[in-house]
PDB file of C-alpha atoms and ligand atoms in Angstrom:
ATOM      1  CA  UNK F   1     150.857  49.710 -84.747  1.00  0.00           C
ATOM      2  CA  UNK F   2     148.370  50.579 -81.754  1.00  0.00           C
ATOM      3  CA  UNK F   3     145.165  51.270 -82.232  1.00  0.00           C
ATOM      4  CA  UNK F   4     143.826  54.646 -83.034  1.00  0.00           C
ATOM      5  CA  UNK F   5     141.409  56.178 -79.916  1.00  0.00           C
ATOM      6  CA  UNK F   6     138.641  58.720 -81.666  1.00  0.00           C
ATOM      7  CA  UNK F   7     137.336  61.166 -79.543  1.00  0.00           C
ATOM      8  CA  UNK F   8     135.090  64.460 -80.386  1.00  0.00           C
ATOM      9  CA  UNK F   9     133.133  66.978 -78.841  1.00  0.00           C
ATOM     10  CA  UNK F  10     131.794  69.957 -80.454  1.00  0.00           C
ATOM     11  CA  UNK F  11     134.573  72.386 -79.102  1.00  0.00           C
ATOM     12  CA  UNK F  12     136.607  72.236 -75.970  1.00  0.00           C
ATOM     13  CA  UNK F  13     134.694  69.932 -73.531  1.00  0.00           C
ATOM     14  CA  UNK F  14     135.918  66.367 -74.755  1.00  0.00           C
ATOM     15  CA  UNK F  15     139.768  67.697 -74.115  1.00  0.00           C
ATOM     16  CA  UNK F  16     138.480  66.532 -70.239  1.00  0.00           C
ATOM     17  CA  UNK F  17     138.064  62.949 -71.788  1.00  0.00           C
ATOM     18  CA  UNK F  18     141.216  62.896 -73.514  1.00  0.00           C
ATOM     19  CA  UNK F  19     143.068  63.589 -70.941  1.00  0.00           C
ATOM     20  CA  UNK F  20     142.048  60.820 -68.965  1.00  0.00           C
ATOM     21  CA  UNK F  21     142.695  58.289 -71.503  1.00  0.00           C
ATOM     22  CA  UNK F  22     145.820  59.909 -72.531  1.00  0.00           C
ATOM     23  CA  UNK F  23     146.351  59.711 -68.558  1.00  0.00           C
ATOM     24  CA  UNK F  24     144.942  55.907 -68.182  1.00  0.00           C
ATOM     25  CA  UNK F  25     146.324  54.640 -71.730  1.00  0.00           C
ATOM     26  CA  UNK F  26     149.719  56.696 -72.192  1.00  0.00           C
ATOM     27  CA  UNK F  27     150.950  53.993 -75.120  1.00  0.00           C
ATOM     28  CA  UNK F  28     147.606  54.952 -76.938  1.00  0.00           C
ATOM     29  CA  UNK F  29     147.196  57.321 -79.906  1.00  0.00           C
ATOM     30  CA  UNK F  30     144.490  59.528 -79.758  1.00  0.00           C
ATOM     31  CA  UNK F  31     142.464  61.575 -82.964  1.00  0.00           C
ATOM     32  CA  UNK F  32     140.816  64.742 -81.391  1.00  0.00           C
ATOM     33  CA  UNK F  33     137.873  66.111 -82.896  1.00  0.00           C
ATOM     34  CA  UNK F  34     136.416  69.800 -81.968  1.00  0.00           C
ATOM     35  CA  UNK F  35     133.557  70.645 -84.264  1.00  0.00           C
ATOM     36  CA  UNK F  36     134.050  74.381 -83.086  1.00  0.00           C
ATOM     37  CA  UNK F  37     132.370  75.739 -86.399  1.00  0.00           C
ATOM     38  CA  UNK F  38     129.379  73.863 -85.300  1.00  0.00           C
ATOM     39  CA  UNK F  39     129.876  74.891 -81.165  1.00  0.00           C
ATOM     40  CA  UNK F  40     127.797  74.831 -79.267  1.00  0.00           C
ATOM     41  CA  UNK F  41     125.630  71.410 -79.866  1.00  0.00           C
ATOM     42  CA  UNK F  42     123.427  71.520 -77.108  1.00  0.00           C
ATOM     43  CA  UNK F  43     120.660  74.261 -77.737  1.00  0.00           C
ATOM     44  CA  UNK F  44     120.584  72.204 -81.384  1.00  0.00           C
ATOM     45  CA  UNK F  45     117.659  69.927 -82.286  1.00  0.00           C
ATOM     46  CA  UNK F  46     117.820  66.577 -82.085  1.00  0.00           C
ATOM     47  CA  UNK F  47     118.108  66.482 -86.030  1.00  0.00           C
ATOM     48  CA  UNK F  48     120.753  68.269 -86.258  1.00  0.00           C
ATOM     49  CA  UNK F  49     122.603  66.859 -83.230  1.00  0.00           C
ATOM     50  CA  UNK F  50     122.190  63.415 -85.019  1.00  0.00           C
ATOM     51  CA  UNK F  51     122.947  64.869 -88.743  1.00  0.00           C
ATOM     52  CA  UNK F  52     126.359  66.321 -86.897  1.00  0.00           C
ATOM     53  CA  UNK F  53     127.329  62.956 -85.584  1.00  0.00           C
ATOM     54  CA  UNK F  54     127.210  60.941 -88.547  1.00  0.00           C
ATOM     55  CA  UNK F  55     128.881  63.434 -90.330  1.00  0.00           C
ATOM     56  CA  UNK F  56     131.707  63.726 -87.504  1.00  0.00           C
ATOM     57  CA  UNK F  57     131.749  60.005 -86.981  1.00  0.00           C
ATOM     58  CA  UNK F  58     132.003  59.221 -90.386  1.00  0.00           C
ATOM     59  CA  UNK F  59     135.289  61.569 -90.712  1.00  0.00           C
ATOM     60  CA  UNK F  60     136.923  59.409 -88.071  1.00  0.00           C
ATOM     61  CA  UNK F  61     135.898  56.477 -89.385  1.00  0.00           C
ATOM     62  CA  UNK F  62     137.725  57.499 -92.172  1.00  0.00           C
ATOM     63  CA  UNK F  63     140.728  58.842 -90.364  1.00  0.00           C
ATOM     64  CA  UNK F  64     141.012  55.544 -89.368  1.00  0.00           C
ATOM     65  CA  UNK F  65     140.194  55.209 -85.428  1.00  0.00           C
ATOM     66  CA  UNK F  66     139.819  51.555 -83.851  1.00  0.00           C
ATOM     67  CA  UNK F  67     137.739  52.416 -81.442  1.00  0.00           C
ATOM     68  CA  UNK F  68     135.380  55.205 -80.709  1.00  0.00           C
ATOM     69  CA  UNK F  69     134.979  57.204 -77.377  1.00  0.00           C
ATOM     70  CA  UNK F  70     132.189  59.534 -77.101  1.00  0.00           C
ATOM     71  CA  UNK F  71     134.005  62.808 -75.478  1.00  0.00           C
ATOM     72  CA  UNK F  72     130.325  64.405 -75.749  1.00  0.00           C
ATOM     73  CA  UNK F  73     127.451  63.816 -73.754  1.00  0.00           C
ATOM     74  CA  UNK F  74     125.010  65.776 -76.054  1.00  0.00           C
ATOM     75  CA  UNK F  75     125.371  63.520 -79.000  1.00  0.00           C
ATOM     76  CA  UNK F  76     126.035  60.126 -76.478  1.00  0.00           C
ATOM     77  CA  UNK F  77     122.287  61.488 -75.561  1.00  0.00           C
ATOM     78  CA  UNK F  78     120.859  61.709 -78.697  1.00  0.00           C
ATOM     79  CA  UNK F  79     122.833  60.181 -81.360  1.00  0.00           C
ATOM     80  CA  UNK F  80     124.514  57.090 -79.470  1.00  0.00           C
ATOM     81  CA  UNK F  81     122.565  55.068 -82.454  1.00  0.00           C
ATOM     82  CA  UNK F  82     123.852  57.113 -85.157  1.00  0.00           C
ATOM     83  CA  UNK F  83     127.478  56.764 -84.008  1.00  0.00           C
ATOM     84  CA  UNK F  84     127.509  52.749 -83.510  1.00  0.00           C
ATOM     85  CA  UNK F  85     125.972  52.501 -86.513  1.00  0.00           C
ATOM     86  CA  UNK F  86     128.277  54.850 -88.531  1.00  0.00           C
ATOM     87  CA  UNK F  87     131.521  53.997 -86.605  1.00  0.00           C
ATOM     88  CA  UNK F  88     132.663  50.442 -87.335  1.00  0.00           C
ATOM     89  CA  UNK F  89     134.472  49.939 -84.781  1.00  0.00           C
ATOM     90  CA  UNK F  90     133.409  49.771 -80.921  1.00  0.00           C
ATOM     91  CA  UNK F  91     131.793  53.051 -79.901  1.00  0.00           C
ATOM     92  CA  UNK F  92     132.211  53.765 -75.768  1.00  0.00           C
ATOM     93  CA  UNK F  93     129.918  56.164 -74.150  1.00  0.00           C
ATOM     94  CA  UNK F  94     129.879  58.649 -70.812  1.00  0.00           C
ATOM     95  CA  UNK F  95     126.134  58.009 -70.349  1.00  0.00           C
ATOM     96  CA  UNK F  96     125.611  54.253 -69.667  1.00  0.00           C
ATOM     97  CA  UNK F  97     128.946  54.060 -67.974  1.00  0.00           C
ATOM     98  CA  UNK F  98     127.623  56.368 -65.041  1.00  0.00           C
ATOM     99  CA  UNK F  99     124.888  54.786 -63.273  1.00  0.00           C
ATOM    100  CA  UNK F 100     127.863  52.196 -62.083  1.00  0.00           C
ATOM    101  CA  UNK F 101     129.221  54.552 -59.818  1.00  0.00           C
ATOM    102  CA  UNK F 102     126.419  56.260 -58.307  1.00  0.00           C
ATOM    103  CA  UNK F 103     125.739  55.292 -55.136  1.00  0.00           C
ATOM    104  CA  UNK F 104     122.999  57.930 -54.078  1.00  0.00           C
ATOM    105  CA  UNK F 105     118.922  58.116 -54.461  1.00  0.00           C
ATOM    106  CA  UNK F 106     119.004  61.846 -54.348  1.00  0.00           C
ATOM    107  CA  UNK F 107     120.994  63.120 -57.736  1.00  0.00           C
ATOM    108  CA  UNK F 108     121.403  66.235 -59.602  1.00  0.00           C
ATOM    109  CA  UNK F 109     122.190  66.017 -63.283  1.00  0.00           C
ATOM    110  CA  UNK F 110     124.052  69.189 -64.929  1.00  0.00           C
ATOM    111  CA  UNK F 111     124.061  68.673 -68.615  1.00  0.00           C
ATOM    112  CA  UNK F 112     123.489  70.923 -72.220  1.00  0.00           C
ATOM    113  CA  UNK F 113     119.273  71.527 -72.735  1.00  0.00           C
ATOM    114  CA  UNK F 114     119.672  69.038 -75.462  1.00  0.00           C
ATOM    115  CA  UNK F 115     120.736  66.104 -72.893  1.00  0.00           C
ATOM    116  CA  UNK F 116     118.448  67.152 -70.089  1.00  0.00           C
ATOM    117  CA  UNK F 117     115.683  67.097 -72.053  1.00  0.00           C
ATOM    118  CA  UNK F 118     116.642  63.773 -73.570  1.00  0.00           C
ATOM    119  CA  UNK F 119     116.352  62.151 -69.721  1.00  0.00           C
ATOM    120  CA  UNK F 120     119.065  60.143 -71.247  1.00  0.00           C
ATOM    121  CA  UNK F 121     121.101  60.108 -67.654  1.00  0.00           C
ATOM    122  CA  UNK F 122     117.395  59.582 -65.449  1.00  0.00           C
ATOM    123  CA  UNK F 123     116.977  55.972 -67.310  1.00  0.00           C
ATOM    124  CA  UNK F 124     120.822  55.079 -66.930  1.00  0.00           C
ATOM    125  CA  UNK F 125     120.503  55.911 -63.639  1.00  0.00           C
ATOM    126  CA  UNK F 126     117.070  54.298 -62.719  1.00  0.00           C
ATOM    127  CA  UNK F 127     118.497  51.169 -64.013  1.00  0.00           C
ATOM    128  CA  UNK F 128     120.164  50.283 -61.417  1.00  0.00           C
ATOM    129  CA  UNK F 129     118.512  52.369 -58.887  1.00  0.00           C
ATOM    130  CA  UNK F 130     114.666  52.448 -59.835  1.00  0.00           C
ATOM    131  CA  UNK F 131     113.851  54.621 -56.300  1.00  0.00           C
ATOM    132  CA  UNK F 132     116.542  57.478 -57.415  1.00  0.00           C
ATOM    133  CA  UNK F 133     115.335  61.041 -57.564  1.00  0.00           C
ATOM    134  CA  UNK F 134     116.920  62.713 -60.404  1.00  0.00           C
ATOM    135  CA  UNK F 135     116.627  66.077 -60.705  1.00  0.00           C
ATOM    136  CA  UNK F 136     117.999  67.217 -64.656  1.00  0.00           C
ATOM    137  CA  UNK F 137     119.046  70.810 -65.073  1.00  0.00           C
ATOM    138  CA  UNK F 138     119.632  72.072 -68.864  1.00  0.00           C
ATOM    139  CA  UNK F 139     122.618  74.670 -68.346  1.00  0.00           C
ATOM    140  CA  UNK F 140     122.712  76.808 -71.727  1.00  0.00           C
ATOM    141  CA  UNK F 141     124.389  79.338 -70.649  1.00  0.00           C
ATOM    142  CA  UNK F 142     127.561  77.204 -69.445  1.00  0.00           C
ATOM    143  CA  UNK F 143     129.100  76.271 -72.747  1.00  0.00           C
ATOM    144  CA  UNK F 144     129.498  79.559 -74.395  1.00  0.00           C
ATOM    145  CA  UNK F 145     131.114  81.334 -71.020  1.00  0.00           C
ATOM    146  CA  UNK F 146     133.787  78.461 -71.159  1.00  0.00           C
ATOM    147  CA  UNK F 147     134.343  78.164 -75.037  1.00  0.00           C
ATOM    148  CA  UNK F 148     134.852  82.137 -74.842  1.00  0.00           C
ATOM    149  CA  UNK F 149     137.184  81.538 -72.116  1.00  0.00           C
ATOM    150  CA  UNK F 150     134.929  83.483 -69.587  1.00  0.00           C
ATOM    151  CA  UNK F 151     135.664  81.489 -66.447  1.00  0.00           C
ATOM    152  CA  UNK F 152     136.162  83.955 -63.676  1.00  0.00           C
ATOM    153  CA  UNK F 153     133.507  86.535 -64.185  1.00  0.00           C
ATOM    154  CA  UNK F 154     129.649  87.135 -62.094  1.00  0.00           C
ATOM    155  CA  UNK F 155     127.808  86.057 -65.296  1.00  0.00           C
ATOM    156  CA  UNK F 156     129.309  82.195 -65.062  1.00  0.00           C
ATOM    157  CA  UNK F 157     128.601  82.313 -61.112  1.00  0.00           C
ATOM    158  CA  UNK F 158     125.060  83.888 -61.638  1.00  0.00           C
ATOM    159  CA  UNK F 159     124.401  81.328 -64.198  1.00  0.00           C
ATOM    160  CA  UNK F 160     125.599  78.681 -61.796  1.00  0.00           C
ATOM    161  CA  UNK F 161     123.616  79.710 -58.915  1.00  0.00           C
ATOM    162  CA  UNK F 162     120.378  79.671 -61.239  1.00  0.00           C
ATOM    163  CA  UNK F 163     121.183  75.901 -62.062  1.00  0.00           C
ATOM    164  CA  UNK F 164     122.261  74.676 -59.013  1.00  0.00           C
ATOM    165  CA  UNK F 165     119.253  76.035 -57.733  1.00  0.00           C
ATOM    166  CA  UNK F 166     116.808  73.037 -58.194  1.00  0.00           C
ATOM    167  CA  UNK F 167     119.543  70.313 -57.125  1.00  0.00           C
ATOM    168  CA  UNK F 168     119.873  72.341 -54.075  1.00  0.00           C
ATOM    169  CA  UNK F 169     116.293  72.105 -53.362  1.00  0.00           C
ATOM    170  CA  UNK F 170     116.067  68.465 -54.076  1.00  0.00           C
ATOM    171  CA  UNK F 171     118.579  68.294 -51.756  1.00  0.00           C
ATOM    172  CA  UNK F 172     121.102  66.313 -54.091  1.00  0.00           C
ATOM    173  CA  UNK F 173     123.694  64.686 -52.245  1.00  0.00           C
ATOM    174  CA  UNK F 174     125.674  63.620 -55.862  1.00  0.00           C
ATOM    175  CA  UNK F 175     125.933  65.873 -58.829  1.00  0.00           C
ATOM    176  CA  UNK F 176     126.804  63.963 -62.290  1.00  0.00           C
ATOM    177  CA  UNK F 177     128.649  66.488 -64.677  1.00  0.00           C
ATOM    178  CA  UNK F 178     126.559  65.602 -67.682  1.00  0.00           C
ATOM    179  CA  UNK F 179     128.523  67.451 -70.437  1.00  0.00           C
ATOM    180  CA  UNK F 180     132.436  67.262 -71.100  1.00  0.00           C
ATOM    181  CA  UNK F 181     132.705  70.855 -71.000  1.00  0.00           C
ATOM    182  CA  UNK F 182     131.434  71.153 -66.991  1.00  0.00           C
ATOM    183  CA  UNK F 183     134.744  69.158 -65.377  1.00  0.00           C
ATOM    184  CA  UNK F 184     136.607  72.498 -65.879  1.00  0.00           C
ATOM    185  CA  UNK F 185     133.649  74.449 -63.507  1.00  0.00           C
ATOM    186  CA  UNK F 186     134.612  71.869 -60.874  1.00  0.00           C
ATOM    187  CA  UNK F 187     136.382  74.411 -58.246  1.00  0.00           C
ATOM    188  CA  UNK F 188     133.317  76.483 -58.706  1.00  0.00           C
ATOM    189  CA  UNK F 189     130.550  74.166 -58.639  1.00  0.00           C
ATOM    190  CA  UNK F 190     132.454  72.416 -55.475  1.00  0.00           C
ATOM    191  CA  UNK F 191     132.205  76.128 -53.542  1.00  0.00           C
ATOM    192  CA  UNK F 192     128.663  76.706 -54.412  1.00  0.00           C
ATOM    193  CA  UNK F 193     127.365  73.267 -53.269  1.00  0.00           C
ATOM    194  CA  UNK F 194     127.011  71.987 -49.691  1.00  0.00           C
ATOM    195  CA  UNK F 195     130.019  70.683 -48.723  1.00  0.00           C
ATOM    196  CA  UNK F 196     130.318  66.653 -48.922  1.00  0.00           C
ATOM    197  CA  UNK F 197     128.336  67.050 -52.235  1.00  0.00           C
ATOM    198  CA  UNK F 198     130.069  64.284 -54.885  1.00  0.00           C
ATOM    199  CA  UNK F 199     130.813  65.619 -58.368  1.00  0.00           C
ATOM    200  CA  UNK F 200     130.768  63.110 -60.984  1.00  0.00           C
ATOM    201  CA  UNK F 201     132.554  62.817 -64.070  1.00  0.00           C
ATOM    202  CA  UNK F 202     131.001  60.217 -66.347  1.00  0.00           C
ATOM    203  CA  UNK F 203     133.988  60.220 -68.414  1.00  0.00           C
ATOM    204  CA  UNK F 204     136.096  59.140 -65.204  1.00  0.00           C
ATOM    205  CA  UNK F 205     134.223  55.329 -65.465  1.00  0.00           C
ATOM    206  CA  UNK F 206     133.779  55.929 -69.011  1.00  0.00           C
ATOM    207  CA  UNK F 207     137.870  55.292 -69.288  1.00  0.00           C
ATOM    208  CA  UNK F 208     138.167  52.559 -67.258  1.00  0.00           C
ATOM    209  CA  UNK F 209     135.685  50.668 -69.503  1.00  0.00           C
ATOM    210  CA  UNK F 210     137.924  51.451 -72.806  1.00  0.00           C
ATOM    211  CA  UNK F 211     140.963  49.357 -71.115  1.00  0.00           C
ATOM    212  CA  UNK F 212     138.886  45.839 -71.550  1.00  0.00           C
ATOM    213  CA  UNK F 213     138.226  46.684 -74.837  1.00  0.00           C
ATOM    214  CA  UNK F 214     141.409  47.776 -75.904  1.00  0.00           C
ATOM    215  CA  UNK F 215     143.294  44.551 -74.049  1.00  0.00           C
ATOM    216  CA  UNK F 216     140.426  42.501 -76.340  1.00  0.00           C
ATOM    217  CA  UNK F 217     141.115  44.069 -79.510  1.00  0.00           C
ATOM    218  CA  UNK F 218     145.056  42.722 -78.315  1.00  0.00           C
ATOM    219  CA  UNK F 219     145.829  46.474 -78.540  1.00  0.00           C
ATOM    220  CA  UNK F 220     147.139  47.120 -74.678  1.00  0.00           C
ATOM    221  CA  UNK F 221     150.371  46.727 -72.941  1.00  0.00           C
ATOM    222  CA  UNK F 222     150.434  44.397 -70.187  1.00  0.00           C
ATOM    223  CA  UNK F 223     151.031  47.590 -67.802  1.00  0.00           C
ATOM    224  CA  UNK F 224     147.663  49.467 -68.537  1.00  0.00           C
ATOM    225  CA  UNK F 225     145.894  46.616 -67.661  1.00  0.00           C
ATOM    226  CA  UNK F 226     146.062  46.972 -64.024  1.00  0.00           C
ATOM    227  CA  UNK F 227     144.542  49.608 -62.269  1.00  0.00           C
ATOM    228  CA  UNK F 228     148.942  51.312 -61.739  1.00  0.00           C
ATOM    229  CA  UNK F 229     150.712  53.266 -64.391  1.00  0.00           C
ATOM    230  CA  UNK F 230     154.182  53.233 -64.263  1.00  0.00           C
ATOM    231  CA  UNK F 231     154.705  53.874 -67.416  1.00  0.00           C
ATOM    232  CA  UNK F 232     156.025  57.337 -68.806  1.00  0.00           C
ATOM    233  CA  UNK F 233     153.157  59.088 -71.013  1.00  0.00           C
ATOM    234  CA  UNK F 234     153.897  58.480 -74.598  1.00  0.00           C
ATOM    235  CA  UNK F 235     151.055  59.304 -76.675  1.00  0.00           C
ATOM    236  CA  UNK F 236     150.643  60.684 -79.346  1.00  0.00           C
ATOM    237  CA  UNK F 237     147.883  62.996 -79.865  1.00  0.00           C
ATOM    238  CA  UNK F 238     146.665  64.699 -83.140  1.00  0.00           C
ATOM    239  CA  UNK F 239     144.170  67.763 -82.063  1.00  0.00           C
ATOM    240  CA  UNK F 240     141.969  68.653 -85.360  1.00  0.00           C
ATOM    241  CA  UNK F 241     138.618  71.466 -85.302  1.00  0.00           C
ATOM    242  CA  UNK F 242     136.440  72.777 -87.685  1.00  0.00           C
ATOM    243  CA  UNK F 243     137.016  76.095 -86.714  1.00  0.00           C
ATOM    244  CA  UNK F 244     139.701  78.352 -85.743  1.00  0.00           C
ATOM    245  CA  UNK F 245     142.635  76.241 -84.795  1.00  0.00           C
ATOM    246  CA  UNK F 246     144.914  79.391 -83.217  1.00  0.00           C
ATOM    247  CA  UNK F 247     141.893  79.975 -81.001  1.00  0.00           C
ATOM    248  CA  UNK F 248     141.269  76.853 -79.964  1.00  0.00           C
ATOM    249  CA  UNK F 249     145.146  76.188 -79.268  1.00  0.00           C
ATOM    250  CA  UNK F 250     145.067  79.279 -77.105  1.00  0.00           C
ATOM    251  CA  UNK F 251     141.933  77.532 -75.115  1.00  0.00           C
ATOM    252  CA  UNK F 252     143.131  74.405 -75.240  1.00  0.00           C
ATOM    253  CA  UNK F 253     146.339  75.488 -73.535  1.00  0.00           C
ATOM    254  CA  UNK F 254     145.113  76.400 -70.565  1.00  0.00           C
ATOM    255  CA  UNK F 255     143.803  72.703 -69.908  1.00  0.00           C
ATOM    256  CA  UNK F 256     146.076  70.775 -71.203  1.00  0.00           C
ATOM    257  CA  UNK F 257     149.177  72.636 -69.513  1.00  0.00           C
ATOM    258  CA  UNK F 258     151.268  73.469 -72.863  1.00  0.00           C
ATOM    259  CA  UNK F 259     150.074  75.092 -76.555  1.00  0.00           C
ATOM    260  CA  UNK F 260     148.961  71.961 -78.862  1.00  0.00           C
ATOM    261  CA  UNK F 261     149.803  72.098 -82.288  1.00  0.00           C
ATOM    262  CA  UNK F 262     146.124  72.030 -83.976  1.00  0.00           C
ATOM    263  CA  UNK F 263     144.610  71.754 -87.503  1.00  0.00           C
ATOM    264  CA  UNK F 264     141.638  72.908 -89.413  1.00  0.00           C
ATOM    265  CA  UNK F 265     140.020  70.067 -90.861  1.00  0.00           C
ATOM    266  CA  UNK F 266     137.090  70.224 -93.361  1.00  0.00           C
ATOM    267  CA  UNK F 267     134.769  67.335 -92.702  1.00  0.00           C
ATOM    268  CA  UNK F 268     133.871  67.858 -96.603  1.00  0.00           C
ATOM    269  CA  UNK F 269     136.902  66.258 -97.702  1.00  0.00           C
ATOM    270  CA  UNK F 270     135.594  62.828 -96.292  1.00  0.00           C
ATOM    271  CA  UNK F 271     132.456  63.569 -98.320  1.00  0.00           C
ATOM    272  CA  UNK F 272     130.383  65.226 -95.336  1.00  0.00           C
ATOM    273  CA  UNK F 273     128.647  68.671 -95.156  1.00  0.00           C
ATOM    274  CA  UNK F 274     130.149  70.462 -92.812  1.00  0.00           C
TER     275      UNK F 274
HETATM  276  N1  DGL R 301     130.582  69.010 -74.398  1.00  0.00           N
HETATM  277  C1  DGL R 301     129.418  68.521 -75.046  1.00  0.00           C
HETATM  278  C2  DGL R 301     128.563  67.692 -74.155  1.00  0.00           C
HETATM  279  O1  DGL R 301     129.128  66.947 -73.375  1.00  0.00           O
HETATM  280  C3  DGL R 301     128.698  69.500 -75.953  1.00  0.00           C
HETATM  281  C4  DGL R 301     128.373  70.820 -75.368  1.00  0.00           C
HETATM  282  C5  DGL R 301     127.737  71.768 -76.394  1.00  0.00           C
HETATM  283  O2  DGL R 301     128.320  71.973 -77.453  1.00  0.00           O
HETATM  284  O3  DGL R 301     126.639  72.281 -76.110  1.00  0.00           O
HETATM  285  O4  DGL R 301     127.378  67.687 -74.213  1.00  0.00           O
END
């Protein structure tokens, strides 16, 4: 039997994980976890962003996943501890897989309050590049305008121009998308920055780093080893929330390209509070 792949996020923003490994690892299972009761995470303190995450990670743990990948930055920020320690199996993050792939000293960092303020994504960047200006923007109002489904109206592109506003006067020439919820603003953010401005998606080097670990724990076919697919996607996914799964189905469909079957879970039953 293959390995089970964990993922969660508190609500939508990890489906732009999953679908990468679903994408990069089609012969992988996958356990989806949107804590939507608990949406949004990052205007949370820090003790309850870490009192969520071992209460999320223990669930999986439970569910049975075989390895871990963190589909949310805000917790990856400030509960990366929590989650190796409460996991059991290996835990892969966005954060520290990012700094490979910039390639910039000049780089904006869009991300919840919770992970700006953590500086979590300045020290994985400044370890490999020590001279790198990084210029963290907390984005609160993000989150809430996509969760609701708000993506076209002024108040998403008014709150976009207010946090783009420092990167464009640091002159960024790289912008990391520092929460899982942000890759679905890419058309936007793309037309509101200078042209030739790189978007980043952690999650993008994130996946590429699960493959290794998956071909060591003798769980991957000799095709996903390589950097082609040929392979016809086979996965199977099981999509579980906390909250409303009709409404998150309805959300989800738009970014996955079909309506996901989705269950309420209660993270009780595995002896948690939530
Ligand atoms: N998508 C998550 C992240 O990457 C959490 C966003 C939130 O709930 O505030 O940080």
């Amino acid at each position: 039997m293959s390995l089970l792949v964990g993922l969660f996020d508190s609500g939508l923003g990890g489906l732009t994980v999953l679908r990468r490994v679903q994408a990069r690892y089609p012969h992988s299972p996958c356990l989806y976890l949107g804590d939507t009761a608990r949406v949004p995470y990052g205007t949370r303190s820090v003790e309850d962003i870490r009192a969520i995450a071992a209460e999320v990670v223990t669930w999986l743990r439970l569910e049975g996943v075989g390895v871990l990948v963190m589909a949310c930055n805000t917790s990856n920020a400030l509960a990366l501890d929590v989650a190796v320690a409460q996991a059991g199996v290996p835990v892969v993050g966005l954060i520290d897989s990012v700094a490979a792939v910039i390639d910039s000293d000049r780089v904006g960092v869009l991300a919840t309050p919770a992970t700006a303020a953590s500086g979590a994504y300045r020290r994985a960047i400044h370890a490999s590049r020590p001279r790198a200006l990084v210029t963290e923007v907390g984005c609160p109002a993000f989150v809430p305008l996509i969760e609701a489904g708000r993506l076209e109206g002024l108040e998403l592109r008014e709150a976009a121009n207010r946090y783009l506003a420092p990167l464009l006067a640091a002159q960024v020439d790289t912008v990391v998308l520092g929460c899982t919820h942000y890759p679905l603003l890419r058309a936007l953010l793309q037309e509101l920055l200078p042209v030739g401005t790189r978007l980043i998606d952690p999650a993008e080097a994130a996946v590429e780093r699960l493959g290794p670990l998956l071909a060591s724990l003798g769980d991957l076919p000799e095709s996903e080893q390589g950097q082609a697919l040929f392979v016809a996607p086979q996965h199977s996914t099981r999509l579980c929330v906390t909250g409303c799964p009709d409404s998150f189905a309805t959300s989800a469909s738009t970014w996955l390209g079909c309506r996901p079957a989705v269950e309420r879970v209660s993270l009780r039953s595995a002896g948690c509070a939530a």
